């Protein structure tokens, strides 16, 4: 999904909401566009109001704070769309002729890096707010973790039956893998603002994980 398509999807989701007035829809559309262009922290409610053609007080009347406006944009989209997106990603990877968990992990990491590159402005907003906004974190992380955990578990079961892993409970392997992927993406793409991840770096990162869980006796 390209950045423009993701923006379009967020805006379309907002327009479909029967709970929103016409003014609220204009506010949400303006907020999504400006958040993506300038980043959440660098966007003021006055800029959003001007782009939406409403008074700044209208934003505060409907949403109270900029944080609440962000939540109203992100949460409905992720609740409805993320399970479908997650399933499409895993089906695409599993059908790409991967034979080992190492190949699966490498393909998955590449897929997510490409997605973040294509949607870096919106992705940075979401990641930063997950790190610093407790309300967003408490609402969004269960959606993200639930959908990924189910699918990573499914993949792990396939490769575990082939004897690829050391004798570690599956839930612990899942936590290690997801912690690694989340940390890798957050540190490189947000904290370090680094968009030059090479093929060699991906292979090194995957090898680092696999050295901890691979069954070396196989």
C-alpha positions as semicolon CSV with decimal commas, in nm:
position;residue;x (nm);y (nm);z (nm)
1;X;0,000;0,000;0,000
2;X;0,155;0,331;-0,108
3;X;0,152;0,647;0,103
4;X;-0,118;0,809;-0,109
5;X;-0,331;0,496;-0,085
6;X;-0,289;0,483;0,292
7;X;-0,390;0,848;0,318
8;X;-0,689;0,780;0,095
9;X;-0,785;0,481;0,309
10;X;-0,771;0,687;0,629
11;X;-0,981;0,963;0,473
12;X;-1,231;0,716;0,328
13;X;-1,266;0,551;0,669
14;X;-1,342;0,889;0,825
15;X;-1,603;0,969;0,559
16;X;-1,782;0,639;0,622
17;X;-1,830;0,718;0,988
18;X;-2,198;0,790;1,052
19;X;-2,109;0,950;1,385
20;X;-1,929;1,243;1,224
21;X;-2,073;1,569;1,102
22;X;-1,961;1,730;0,778
23;X;-1,735;1,965;0,973
24;X;-1,579;1,676;1,163
25;X;-1,506;1,497;0,836
26;X;-1,332;1,807;0,700
27;X;-1,130;1,838;1,022
28;X;-1,022;1,472;1,006
29;X;-0,927;1,493;0,637
30;X;-0,719;1,804;0,700
31;X;-0,556;1,651;1,009
32;X;-0,455;1,331;0,827
33;X;-0,300;1,522;0,539
34;X;-0,107;1,768;0,754
35;X;0,005;1,502;1,007
36;X;0,149;1,306;0,715
37;X;0,320;1,612;0,564
38;X;0,463;1,774;0,878
39;X;0,439;1,514;1,153
40;X;0,204;1,515;1,449
41;X;0,422;1,721;1,685
42;X;0,482;1,992;1,423
43;X;0,115;2,035;1,339
44;X;-0,096;2,293;1,522
45;X;-0,472;2,286;1,565
46;X;-0,484;2,631;1,403
47;X;-0,328;2,486;1,085
48;X;-0,581;2,204;1,082
49;X;-0,867;2,448;1,136
50;X;-0,748;2,671;0,850
51;X;-0,714;2,376;0,610
52;X;-1,056;2,244;0,712
53;X;-1,221;2,584;0,679
54;X;-1,348;2,588;1,038
55;X;-1,277;2,788;1,352
56;X;-1,010;2,646;1,583
57;X;-1,270;2,637;1,860
58;X;-1,469;2,387;1,653
59;X;-1,184;2,138;1,682
60;X;-1,171;2,178;2,060
61;X;-1,549;2,153;2,085
62;X;-1,560;1,823;1,895
63;X;-1,233;1,661;2,012
64;X;-1,111;1,848;2,318
65;X;-0,741;1,803;2,241
66;X;-0,513;1,728;1,948
67;X;-0,441;1,389;2,108
68;X;-0,810;1,300;2,096
69;X;-0,824;1,409;1,733
70;X;-0,535;1,175;1,653
71;X;-0,711;0,888;1,832
72;X;-1,031;0,951;1,639
73;X;-0,835;0,922;1,313
74;X;-0,616;0,621;1,385
75;X;-0,816;0,383;1,604
76;X;-1,124;0,326;1,383
77;X;-0,900;0,260;1,082
78;X;-0,677;0,010;1,260
79;X;-0,964;-0,169;1,433
80;X;-1,138;-0,232;1,102
81;X;-0,850;-0,260;0,855
82;X;-0,553;-0,402;1,044
83;X;-0,674;-0,765;1,067
84;X;-0,726;-0,768;0,690
85;X;-0,388;-0,605;0,624
86;X;-0,211;-0,849;0,857
87;X;-0,371;-1,150;0,690
88;X;-0,275;-1,023;0,343
89;X;0,087;-0,974;0,452
90;X;0,123;-1,321;0,600
91;X;-0,051;-1,490;0,308
92;X;0,179;-1,307;0,067
93;X;0,490;-1,414;0,258
94;X;0,382;-1,775;0,314
95;X;0,296;-1,813;-0,054
96;X;0,635;-1,675;-0,166
97;X;0,803;-2,013;-0,140
98;X;0,975;-1,968;0,198
99;X;1,126;-2,295;0,324
100;X;1,269;-2,197;0,664
101;X;1,178;-1,963;0,946
102;X;1,489;-1,761;0,866
103;X;1,356;-1,702;0,514
104;X;1,014;-1,618;0,658
105;X;1,160;-1,369;0,906
106;X;1,374;-1,206;0,638
107;X;1,077;-1,173;0,400
108;X;0,857;-1,037;0,678
109;X;1,113;-0,778;0,784
110;X;1,167;-0,665;0,425
111;X;0,791;-0,638;0,375
112;X;0,744;-0,421;0,684
113;X;1,045;-0,202;0,604
114;X;0,909;-0,140;0,254
115;X;0,568;-0,054;0,400
116;X;0,722;0,191;0,647
117;X;0,933;0,350;0,375
118;X;0,628;0,397;0,153
119;X;0,425;0,542;0,441
120;X;0,703;0,687;0,653
121;X;0,534;1,010;0,762
122;X;0,218;0,843;0,886
123;X;0,416;0,549;1,029
124;X;0,640;0,787;1,224
125;X;0,337;0,960;1,371
126;X;0,189;0,628;1,484
127;X;0,516;0,490;1,627
128;X;0,604;0,813;1,811
129;X;0,259;0,836;1,962
130;X;0,268;0,470;2,068
131;X;0,596;0,548;2,247
132;X;0,473;0,863;2,423
133;X;0,092;0,861;2,422
134;X;-0,032;0,619;2,689
135;X;-0,395;0,632;2,576
136;X;-0,308;0,549;2,216
137;X;-0,071;0,276;2,333
138;X;-0,334;0,111;2,551
139;X;-0,588;0,117;2,267
140;X;-0,367;0,036;1,970
141;X;-0,110;-0,216;2,095
142;X;-0,370;-0,488;2,170
143;X;-0,494;-0,461;1,810
144;X;-0,142;-0,482;1,668
145;X;-0,016;-0,756;1,898
146;X;-0,326;-0,973;1,874
147;X;-0,321;-0,985;1,496
148;X;0,054;-1,038;1,468
149;X;0,074;-1,293;1,751
150;X;-0,192;-1,513;1,593
151;X;-0,015;-1,516;1,257
152;X;0,341;-1,545;1,387
153;X;0,224;-1,836;1,602
154;X;0,082;-2,001;1,292
155;X;0,412;-1,963;1,107
156;X;0,613;-2,079;1,408
157;X;0,403;-2,394;1,442
158;X;0,484;-2,487;1,083
159;X;0,859;-2,446;1,124
160;X;0,865;-2,583;1,478
161;X;0,731;-2,914;1,352
162;X;1,035;-2,932;1,127
163;X;1,264;-2,909;1,430
164;X;1,413;-2,569;1,345
165;X;1,412;-2,426;1,697
166;X;1,578;-2,499;2,029
167;X;1,347;-2,622;2,302
168;X;1,189;-2,287;2,393
169;X;0,813;-2,242;2,444
170;X;0,646;-2,095;2,137
171;X;0,503;-1,796;2,323
172;X;0,852;-1,693;2,432
173;X;0,984;-1,720;2,077
174;X;0,693;-1,507;1,954
175;X;0,766;-1,238;2,213
176;X;1,136;-1,235;2,122
177;X;1,064;-1,209;1,748
178;X;0,800;-0,936;1,781
179;X;1,013;-0,740;2,030
180;X;1,304;-0,756;1,787
181;X;1,098;-0,645;1,484
182;X;0,925;-0,362;1,672
183;X;1,253;-0,243;1,823
184;X;1,437;-0,262;1,493
185;X;1,175;-0,060;1,306
186;X;1,119;0,196;1,582
187;X;1,489;0,258;1,641
188;X;1,595;0,280;1,277
189;X;1,297;0,459;1,125
190;X;1,193;0,689;1,410
191;X;1,463;0,734;1,673
192;X;1,755;0,735;1,425
193;X;1,551;0,862;1,128
194;X;1,742;0,614;0,910
195;X;1,590;0,519;0,576
196;X;1,896;0,349;0,429
197;X;1,858;-0,007;0,560
198;X;2,055;-0,236;0,332
199;X;2,002;-0,599;0,235
200;X;2,316;-0,689;0,432
201;X;2,183;-0,519;0,746
202;X;1,856;-0,709;0,720
203;X;2,045;-1,037;0,686
204;X;2,266;-0,949;0,986
205;X;1,962;-0,863;1,197
206;X;1,781;-1,184;1,107
207;X;2,094;-1,390;1,172
208;X;2,122;-1,226;1,514
209;X;1,771;-1,347;1,603
210;X;1,815;-1,691;1,452
211;X;2,135;-1,754;1,646
212;X;1,929;-1,740;1,962
213;X;1,648;-1,975;1,856
214;X;1,793;-2,201;1,587
215;X;1,831;-2,571;1,662
216;X;2,202;-2,611;1,591
217;X;2,180;-2,990;1,613
218;X;1,951;-3,015;1,312
